[in-house]
Coordinates of C-alpha atoms and ligand atoms in Angstrom, one line a residue:
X1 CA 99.7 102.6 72.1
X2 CA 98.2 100.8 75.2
X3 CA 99.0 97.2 74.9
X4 CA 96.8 94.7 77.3
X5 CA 98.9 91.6 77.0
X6 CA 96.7 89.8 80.3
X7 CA 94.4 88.0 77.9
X8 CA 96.9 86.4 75.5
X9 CA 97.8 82.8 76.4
X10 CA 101.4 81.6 76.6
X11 CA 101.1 78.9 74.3
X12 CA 101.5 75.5 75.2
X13 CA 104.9 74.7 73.3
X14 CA 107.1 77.1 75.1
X15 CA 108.1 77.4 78.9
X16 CA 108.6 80.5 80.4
X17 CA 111.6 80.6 83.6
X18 CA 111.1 83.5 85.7
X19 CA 113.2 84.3 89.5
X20 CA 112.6 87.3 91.4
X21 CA 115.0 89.5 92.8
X22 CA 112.8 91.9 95.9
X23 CA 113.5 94.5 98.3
X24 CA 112.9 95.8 100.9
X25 CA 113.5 98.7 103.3
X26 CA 113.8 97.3 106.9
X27 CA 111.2 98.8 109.8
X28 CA 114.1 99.9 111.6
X29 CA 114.3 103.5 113.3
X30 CA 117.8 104.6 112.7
X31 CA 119.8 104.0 108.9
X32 CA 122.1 101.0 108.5
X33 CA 125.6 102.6 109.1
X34 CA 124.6 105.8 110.9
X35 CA 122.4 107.4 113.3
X36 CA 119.8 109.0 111.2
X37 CA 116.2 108.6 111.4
X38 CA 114.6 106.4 108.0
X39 CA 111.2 108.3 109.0
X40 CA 111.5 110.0 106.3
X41 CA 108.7 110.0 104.7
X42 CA 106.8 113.3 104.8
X43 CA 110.0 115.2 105.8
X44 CA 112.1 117.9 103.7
X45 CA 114.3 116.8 101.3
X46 CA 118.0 116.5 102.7
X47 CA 116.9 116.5 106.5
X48 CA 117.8 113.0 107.7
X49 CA 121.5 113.2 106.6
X50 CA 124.9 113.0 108.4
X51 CA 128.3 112.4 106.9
X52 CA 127.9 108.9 107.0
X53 CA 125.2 108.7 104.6
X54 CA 126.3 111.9 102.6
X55 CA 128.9 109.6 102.0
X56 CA 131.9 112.1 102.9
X57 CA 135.1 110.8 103.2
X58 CA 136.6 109.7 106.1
X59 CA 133.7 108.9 107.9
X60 CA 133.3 105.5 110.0
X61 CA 129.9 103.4 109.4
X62 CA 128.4 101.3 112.6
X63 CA 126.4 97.8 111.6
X64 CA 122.6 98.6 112.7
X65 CA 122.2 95.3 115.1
X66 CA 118.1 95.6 114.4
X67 CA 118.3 95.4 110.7
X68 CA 120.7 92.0 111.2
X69 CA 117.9 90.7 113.2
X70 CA 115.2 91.4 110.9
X71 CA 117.4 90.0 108.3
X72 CA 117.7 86.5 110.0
X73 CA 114.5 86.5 110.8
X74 CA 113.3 86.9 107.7
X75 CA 115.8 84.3 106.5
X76 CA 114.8 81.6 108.7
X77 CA 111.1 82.4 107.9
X78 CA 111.9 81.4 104.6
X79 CA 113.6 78.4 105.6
X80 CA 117.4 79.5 105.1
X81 CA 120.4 78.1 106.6
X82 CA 123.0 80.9 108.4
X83 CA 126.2 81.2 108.4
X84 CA 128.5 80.9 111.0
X85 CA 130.3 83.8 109.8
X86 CA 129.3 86.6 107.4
X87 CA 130.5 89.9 105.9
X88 CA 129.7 93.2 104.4
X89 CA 131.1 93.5 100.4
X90 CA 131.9 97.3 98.5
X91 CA 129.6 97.0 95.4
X92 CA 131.7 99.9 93.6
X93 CA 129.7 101.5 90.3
X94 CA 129.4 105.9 89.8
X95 CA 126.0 107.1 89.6
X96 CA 125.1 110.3 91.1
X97 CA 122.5 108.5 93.7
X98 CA 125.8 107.0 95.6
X99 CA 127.5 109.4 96.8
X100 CA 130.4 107.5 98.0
X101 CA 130.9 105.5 94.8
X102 CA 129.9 102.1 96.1
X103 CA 127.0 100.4 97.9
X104 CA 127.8 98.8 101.3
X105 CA 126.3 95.4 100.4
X106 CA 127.3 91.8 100.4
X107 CA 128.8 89.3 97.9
X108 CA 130.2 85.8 98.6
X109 CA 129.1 85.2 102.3
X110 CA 125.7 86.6 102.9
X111 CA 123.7 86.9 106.1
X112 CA 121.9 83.5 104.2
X113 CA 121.4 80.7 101.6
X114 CA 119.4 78.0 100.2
X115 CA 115.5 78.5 101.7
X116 CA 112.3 77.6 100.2
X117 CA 108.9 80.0 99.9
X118 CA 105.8 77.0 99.3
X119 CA 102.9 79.0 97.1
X120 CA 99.8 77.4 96.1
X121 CA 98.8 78.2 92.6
X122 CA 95.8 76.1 91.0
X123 CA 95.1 73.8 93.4
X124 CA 98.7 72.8 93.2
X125 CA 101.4 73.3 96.0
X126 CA 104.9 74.8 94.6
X127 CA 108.8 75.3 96.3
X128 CA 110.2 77.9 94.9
X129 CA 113.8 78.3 96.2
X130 CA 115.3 81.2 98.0
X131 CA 118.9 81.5 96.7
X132 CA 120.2 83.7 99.7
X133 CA 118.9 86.9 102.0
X134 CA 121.1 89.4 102.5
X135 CA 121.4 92.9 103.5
X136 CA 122.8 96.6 101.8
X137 CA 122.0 100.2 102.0
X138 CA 119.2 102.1 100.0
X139 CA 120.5 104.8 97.7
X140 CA 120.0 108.3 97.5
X141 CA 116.9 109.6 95.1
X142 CA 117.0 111.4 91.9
X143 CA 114.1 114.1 91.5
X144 CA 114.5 114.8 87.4
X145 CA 113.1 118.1 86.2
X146 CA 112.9 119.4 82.5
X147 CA 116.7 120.1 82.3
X148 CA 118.2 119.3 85.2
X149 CA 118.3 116.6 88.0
X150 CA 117.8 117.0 91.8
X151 CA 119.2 114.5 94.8
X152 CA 117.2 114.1 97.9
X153 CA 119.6 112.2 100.1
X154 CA 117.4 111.3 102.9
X155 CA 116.6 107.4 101.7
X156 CA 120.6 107.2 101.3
X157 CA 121.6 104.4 103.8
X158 CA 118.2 103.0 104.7
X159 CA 118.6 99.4 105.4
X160 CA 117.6 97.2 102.3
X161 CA 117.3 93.9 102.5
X162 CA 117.4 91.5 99.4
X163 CA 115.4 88.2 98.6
X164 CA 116.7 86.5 96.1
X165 CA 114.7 83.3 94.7
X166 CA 115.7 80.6 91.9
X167 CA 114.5 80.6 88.9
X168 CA 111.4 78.3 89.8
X169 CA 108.5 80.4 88.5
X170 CA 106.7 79.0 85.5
X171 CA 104.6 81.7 84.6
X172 CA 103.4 85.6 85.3
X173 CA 100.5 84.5 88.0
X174 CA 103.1 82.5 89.9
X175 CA 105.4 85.2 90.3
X176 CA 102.8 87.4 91.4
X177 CA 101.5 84.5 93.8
X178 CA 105.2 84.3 95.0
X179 CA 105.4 88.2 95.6
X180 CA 102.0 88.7 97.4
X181 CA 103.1 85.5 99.7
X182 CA 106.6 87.0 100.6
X183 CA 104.8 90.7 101.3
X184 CA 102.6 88.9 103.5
X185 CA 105.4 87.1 105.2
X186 CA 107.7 90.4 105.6
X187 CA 104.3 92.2 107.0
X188 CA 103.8 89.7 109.5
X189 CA 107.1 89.4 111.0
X190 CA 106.8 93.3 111.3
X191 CA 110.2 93.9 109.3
X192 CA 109.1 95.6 106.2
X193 CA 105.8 98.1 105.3
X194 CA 104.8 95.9 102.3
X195 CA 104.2 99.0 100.4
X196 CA 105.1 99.0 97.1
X197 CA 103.1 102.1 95.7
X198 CA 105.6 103.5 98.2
X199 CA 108.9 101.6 97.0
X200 CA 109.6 100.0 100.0
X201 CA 109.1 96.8 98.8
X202 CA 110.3 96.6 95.3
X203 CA 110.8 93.7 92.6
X204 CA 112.8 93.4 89.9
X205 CA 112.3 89.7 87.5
X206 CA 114.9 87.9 85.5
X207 CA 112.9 86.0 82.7
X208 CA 113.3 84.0 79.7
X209 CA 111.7 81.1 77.7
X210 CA 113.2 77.9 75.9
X211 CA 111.2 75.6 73.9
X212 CA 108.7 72.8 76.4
X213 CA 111.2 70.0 77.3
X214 CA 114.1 71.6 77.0
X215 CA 116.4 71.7 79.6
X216 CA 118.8 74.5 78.2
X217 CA 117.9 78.0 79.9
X218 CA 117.0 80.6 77.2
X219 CA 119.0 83.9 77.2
X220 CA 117.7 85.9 80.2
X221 CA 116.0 89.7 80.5
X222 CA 116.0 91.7 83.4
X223 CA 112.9 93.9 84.4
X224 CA 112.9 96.8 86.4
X225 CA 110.3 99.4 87.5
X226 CA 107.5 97.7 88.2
X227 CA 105.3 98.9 91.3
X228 CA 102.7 96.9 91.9
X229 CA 101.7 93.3 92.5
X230 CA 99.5 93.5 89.1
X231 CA 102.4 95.5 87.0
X232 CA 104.5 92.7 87.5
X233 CA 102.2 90.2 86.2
X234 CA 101.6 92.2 83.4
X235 CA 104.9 93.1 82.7
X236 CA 106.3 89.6 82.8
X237 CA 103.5 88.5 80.4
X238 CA 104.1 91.2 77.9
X239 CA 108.2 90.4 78.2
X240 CA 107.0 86.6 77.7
X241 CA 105.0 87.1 74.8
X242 CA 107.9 89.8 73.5
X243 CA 110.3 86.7 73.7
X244 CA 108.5 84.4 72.9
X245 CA 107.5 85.8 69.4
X246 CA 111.2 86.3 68.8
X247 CA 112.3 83.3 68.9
X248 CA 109.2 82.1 66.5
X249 CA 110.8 85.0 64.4
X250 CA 114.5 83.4 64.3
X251 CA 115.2 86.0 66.2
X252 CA 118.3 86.3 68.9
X253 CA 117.5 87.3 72.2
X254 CA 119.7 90.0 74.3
X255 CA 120.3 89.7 77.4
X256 CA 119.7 93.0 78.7
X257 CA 117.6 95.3 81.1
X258 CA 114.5 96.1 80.4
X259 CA 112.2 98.8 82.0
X260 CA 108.5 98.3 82.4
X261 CA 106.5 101.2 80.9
X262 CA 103.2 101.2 82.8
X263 CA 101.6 103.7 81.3
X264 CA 102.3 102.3 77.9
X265 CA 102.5 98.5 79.0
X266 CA 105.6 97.7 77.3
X267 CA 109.1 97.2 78.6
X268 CA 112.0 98.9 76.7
X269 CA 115.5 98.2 76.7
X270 CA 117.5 100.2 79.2
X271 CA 121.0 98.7 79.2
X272 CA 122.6 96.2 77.0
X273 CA 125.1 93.2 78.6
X274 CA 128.2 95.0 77.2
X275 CA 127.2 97.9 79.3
X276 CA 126.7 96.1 82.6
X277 CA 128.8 97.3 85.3
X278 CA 131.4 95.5 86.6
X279 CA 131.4 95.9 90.4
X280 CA 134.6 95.1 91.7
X281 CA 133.4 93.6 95.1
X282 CA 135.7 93.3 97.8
X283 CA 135.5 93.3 101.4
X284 CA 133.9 96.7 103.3
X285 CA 137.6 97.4 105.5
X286 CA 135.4 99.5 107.5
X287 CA 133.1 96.8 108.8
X288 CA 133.7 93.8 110.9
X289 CA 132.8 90.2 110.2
X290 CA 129.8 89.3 111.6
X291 CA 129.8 86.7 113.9
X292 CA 126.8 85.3 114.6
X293 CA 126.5 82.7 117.3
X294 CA 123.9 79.1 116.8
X295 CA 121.7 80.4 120.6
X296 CA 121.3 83.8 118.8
X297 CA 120.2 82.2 115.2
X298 CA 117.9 79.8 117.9
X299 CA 116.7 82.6 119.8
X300 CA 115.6 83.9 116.7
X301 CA 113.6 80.9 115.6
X302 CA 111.9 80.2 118.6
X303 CA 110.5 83.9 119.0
X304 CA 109.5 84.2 115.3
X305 CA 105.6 85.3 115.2
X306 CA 102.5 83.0 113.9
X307 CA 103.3 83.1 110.3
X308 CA 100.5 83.3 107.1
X309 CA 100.7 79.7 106.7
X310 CA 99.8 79.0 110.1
X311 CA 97.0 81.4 110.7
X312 CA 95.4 80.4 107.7
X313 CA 94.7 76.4 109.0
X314 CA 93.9 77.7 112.9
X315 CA 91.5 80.0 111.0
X316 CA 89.7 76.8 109.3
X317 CA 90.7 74.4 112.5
X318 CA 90.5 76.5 115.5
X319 CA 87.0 78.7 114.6
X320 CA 86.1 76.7 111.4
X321 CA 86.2 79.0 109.4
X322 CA 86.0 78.5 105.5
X323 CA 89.2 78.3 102.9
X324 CA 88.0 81.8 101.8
X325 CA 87.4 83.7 104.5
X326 CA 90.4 82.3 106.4
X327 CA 92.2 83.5 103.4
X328 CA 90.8 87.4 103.6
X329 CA 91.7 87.4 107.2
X330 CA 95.2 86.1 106.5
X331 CA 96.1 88.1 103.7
X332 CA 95.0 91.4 105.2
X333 CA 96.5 90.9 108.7
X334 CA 94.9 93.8 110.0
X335 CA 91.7 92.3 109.3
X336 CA 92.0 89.1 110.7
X337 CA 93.7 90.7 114.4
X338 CA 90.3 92.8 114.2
X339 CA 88.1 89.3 113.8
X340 CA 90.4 87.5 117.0
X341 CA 89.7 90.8 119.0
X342 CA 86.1 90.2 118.4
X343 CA 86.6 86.2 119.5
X344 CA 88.6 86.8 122.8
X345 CA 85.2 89.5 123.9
X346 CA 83.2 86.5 126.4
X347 CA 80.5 84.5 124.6
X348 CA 78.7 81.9 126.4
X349 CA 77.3 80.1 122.9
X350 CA 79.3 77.8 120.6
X351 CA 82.7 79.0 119.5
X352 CA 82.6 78.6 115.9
X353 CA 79.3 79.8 115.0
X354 CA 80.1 82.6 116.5
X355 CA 83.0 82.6 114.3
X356 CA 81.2 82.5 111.5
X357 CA 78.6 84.9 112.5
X358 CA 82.1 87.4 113.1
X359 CA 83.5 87.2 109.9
X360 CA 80.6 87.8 107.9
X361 CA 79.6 90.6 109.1
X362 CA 83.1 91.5 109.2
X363 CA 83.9 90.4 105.8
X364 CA 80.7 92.2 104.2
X365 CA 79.1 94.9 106.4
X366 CA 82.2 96.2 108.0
X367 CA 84.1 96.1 105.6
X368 CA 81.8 97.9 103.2
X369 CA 81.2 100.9 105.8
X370 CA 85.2 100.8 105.6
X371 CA 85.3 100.8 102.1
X372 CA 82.3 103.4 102.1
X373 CA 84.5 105.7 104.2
X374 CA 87.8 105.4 102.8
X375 CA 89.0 104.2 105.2
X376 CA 91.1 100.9 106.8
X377 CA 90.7 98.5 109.6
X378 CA 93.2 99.8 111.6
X379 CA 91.2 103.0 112.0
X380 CA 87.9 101.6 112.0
X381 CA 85.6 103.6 114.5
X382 CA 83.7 100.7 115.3
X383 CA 85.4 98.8 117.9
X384 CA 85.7 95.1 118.2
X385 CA 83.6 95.8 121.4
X386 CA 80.7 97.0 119.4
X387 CA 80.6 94.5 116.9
X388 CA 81.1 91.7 119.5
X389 CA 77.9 93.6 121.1
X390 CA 75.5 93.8 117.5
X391 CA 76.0 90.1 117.3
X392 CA 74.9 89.6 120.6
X393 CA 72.1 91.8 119.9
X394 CA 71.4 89.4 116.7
X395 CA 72.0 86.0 119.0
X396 CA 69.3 86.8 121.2
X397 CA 67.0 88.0 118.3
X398 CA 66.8 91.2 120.1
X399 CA 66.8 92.6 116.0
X400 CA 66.7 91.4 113.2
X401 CA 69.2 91.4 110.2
X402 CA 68.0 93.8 108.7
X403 CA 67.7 96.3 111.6
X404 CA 71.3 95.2 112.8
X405 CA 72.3 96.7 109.6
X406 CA 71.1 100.1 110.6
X407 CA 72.1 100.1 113.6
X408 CA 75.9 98.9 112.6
X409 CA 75.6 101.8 110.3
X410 CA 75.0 104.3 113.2
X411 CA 77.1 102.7 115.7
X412 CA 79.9 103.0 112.9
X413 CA 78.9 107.3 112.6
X414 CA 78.6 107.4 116.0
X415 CA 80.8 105.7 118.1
X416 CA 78.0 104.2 120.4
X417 CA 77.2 100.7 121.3
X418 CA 74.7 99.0 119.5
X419 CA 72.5 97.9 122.4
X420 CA 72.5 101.2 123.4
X421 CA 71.5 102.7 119.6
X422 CA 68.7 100.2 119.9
X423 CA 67.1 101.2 123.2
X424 CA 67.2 104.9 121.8
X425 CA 65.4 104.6 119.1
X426 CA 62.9 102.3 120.9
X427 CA 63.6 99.3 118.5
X428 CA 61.0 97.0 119.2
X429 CA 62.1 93.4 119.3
X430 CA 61.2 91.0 116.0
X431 CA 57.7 89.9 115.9
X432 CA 58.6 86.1 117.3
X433 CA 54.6 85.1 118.1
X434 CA 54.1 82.5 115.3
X435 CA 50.1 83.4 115.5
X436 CA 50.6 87.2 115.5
X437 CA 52.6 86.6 112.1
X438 CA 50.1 84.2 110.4
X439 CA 47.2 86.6 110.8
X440 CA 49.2 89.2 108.8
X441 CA 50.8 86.8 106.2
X442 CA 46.7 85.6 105.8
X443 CA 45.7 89.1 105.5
X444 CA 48.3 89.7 102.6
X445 CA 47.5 86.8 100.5
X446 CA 43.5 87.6 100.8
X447 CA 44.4 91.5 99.9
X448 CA 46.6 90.7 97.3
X449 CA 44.8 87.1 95.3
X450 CA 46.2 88.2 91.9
X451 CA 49.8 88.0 92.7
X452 CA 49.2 84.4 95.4
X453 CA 48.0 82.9 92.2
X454 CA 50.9 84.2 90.0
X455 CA 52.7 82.5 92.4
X456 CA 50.9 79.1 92.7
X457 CA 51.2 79.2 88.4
X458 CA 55.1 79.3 88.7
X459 CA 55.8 82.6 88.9
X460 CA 58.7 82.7 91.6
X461 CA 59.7 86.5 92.3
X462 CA 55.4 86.9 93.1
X463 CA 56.6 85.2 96.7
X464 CA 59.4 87.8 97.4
X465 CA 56.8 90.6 97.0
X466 CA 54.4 89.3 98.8
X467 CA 57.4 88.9 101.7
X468 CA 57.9 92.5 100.7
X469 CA 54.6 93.4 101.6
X470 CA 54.5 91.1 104.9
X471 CA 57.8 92.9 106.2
X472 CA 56.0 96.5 105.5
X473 CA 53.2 95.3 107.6
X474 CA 55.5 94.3 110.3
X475 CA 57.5 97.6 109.9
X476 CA 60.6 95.3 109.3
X477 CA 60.2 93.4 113.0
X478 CA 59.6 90.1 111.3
X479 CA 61.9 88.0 110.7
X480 CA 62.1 87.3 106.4
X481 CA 63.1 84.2 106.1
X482 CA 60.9 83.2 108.9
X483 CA 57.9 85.2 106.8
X484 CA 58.5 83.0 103.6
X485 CA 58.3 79.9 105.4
X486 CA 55.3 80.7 106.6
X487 CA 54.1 82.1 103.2
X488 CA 55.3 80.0 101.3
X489 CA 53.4 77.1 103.2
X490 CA 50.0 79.0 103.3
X491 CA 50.5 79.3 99.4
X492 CA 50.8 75.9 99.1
X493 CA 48.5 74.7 101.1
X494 CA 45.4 77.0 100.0
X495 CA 44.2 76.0 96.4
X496 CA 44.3 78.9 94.2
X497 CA 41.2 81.3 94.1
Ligands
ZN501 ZN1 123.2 109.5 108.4

């Protein structure tokens, strides 16, 4: 039975303690420990292997230097401190996806510790603290068939990093508020894909709830297998709710591991505390410390890109733009490189409307041909260029909005330039002689006397038809808000008939 657990409120008199443990595979080209390509992807099953990753004995791993830069990065992005000194750990457990019978990861001294993430949920500001970053290798991956299982060892020794955060999240939303910010943080600093329908970026929550005002944490789930921003929401509200009824019950909670079932939207046990693994960590002997020296960590900082945070106050400061709009542009980074291509194309008007004029169309027309064409903005046929070039066209009241909309249509199927759309189809410009348009907007009231005095007698929608009949007239070269001025004034100023 489907269970939709989104519109069911927590309740008021318990408080629900969620942190988030999140990969993610590094952008790097070659595997953590070994010389094999991670682009993977669309490739055969057991093509990207050597004996490194295989795990066969014997064999010597080699620290990927790109995948401890993306790490620290990522770290300092998130406000950590780093170590002086750091170390890779042997996370021993059997399963048939590790070959080698333990995970190259690390324990006590990771690559960092002790950041913050700031989210903004309802109006409200929250830190939510980053326990520590560090970095291990990806696994193999099980295909299971009817009876029998298959291993594709080609993701085996992708570099994964880990984010772990405190246990600061409140509710459901704010853990999915937390995720989408850190996706958006890993996408701009170019480390990770973001791409959790792809499990690249994956999440698993630790949750529990203890009665408002207590100070006591309540006995902790872990959920696994959710892949998607909204499946963790729903999951951690259907866990809550699970919990939280217990407890109401006199019930005893287990800490255990649950797995999210999306299909069904449940989560079921999957492995009790006494079951756990213990890991036996101790250091990798195969691996050096890592040394990593305070110009290096400083290099780092300096270089690190514009983050979300910051793009999203230029957006509103530099072009003043709106809260909204600079959020769409920020969240979808794509989007918003599209709308400063368009900015840095010369302009000799004001700055900011033109910024304004750029993101609505970009924010409605573009991105509904996009939408239209299944397609994104990184692919777009229309080029900054040509947009840059239709809002010229519209600036100079060459066209009108209405006609810029065809035209962005066929510049979009075609590839051309707007201006150059317009002059072959001999688009005339918009009717601009104030006279020229009063004659016809006189001419439709006199023709059409029953629906004037409609409108005179209150009747509101009577004046957009009419403006529906003065832009047929004008075979759409009128300007229509410029027509309902007009109309609107004649209306009023003629006594009904
Ligand atoms: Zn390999």
């Amino acid at each position: 039975m489907a269970t939709n657990t989104s519109d069911i409120s927590i309740g008021t008199d318990y408080e629900v303690v969620i942190g988030l443990e999140v990969h993610s595979q590094l952008l790097t080209k070659s595997k953590m420990f070994c010389s094999c390509s991670t682009d993977y992807a669309n490739a055969a099953p057991n093509t990207h292997v050597c004996p490194v990753c295989m795990g066969m004995p014997g064999v010597l791993p080699v620290i990927n230097q790109q995948a401890v830069t993306y790490t620290i990065m990522t770290a300092l992005a998130l406000n950590c401190s780093i170590p002086e000194y750091s170390k890779f750990d042997r996370k021993n457990y059997p399963y048939p996806d590790l070959m080698k019978g333990y995970q190259i990861s690390q324990y006590d001294i990771p690559l960092s510790r002790n950041g913050y993430l700031m989210i903004e949920h309802n109006g409200q500001t929250r830190k939510i603290g980053i326990t520590r970053v560090h970095l291990e290798e990806d696994t193999a991956r099980l295909l299971h068939h009817g009876g029998y299982s298959l291993i594709d060892i080609n993701r085996s020794g992708t570099p994964l990093m880990e984010i772990v955060s405190e246990p600061d999240m409140r509710s459901p939303e704010e853990a999915r508020f937390y995720m989408q910010k850190l996706r958006e943080i890993l996408v701009y600093l170019g480390v990770s894909s973001g791409r959790m329908e792809e499990g690249s970026l994956r999440c698993d929550a630790n949750i529990s709830v203890r009665p408002r005002g207590q100070q006591k944490l309540g006995v902790k789930t872990e959920i696994k297998n959710m892949n998607s921003f909204r499946s963790v929401e729903r999951a951690l509200e259907y866990e809550a709710q699970r919990q939280i009824a217990m407890l109401r019950a006199g019930e005893p909670i287990h800490q255990e591991t649950r797995g999210w079932v999306e299909t069904r939207g449940i989560t079921v046990p999957q492995r009790s505390k006494e079951q756990a693994h213990d890991y036996r960590y101790f250091p990798e002997p195969d691996l050096p410390p890592l040394i990593i020296s305070r110009e290096w960590v400083e290099e780092l900082r300096i270089s690190l890109p514009e983050l979300p945070d910051a793009r999203r106050t230029r957006y509103m400061t530099e072009f003043g733009l709106s809260a909204q709009d600079a959020n769409v542009m920020t969240e979808d980074k794509a989007l918003g490189d599209y709308f400063e291509q368009v900015m840095t194309i010369s302009y000799a008007g004001e700055r900011k409307a033109r910024a304004k004029l750029s993101a609505n169309w970009l924010l409605s027309e573009v991105v509904r041909l996009l939408k239209a064409n299944d397609t994104t903005v990184e692919d777009s046929p229309l080029s900054p260029a040509a947009l840059a070039n239709l809002l010229d066209l519209l600036d100079k009241e060459r066209i009108t909005g209405k006609q810029a909309k065809e035209v962005l249509d066929e510049a979009y199927a075609s590839g051309e330039m707007p201006d150059v759309i317009v002059t072959k189809k001999g688009i005339k410009p918009p009717i601009s002689d104030q006279s020229a348009l009063e004659s016809i907007i006189e001419d439709v009231i006199a023709k059409n006397a029953k629906v004037a005095n409609d409108y005179r007698s209150g009747k509101t929608n009577a004046l957009q038809w009419l403006v529906g009949q003065v832009m047929k007239q004008t075979r759409g070269q009128a300007k229509a808000d410029i027509v309902q001025k007009i109309l609107k004034s004649k209306l009023d100023e003629t006594p009904s008939a």
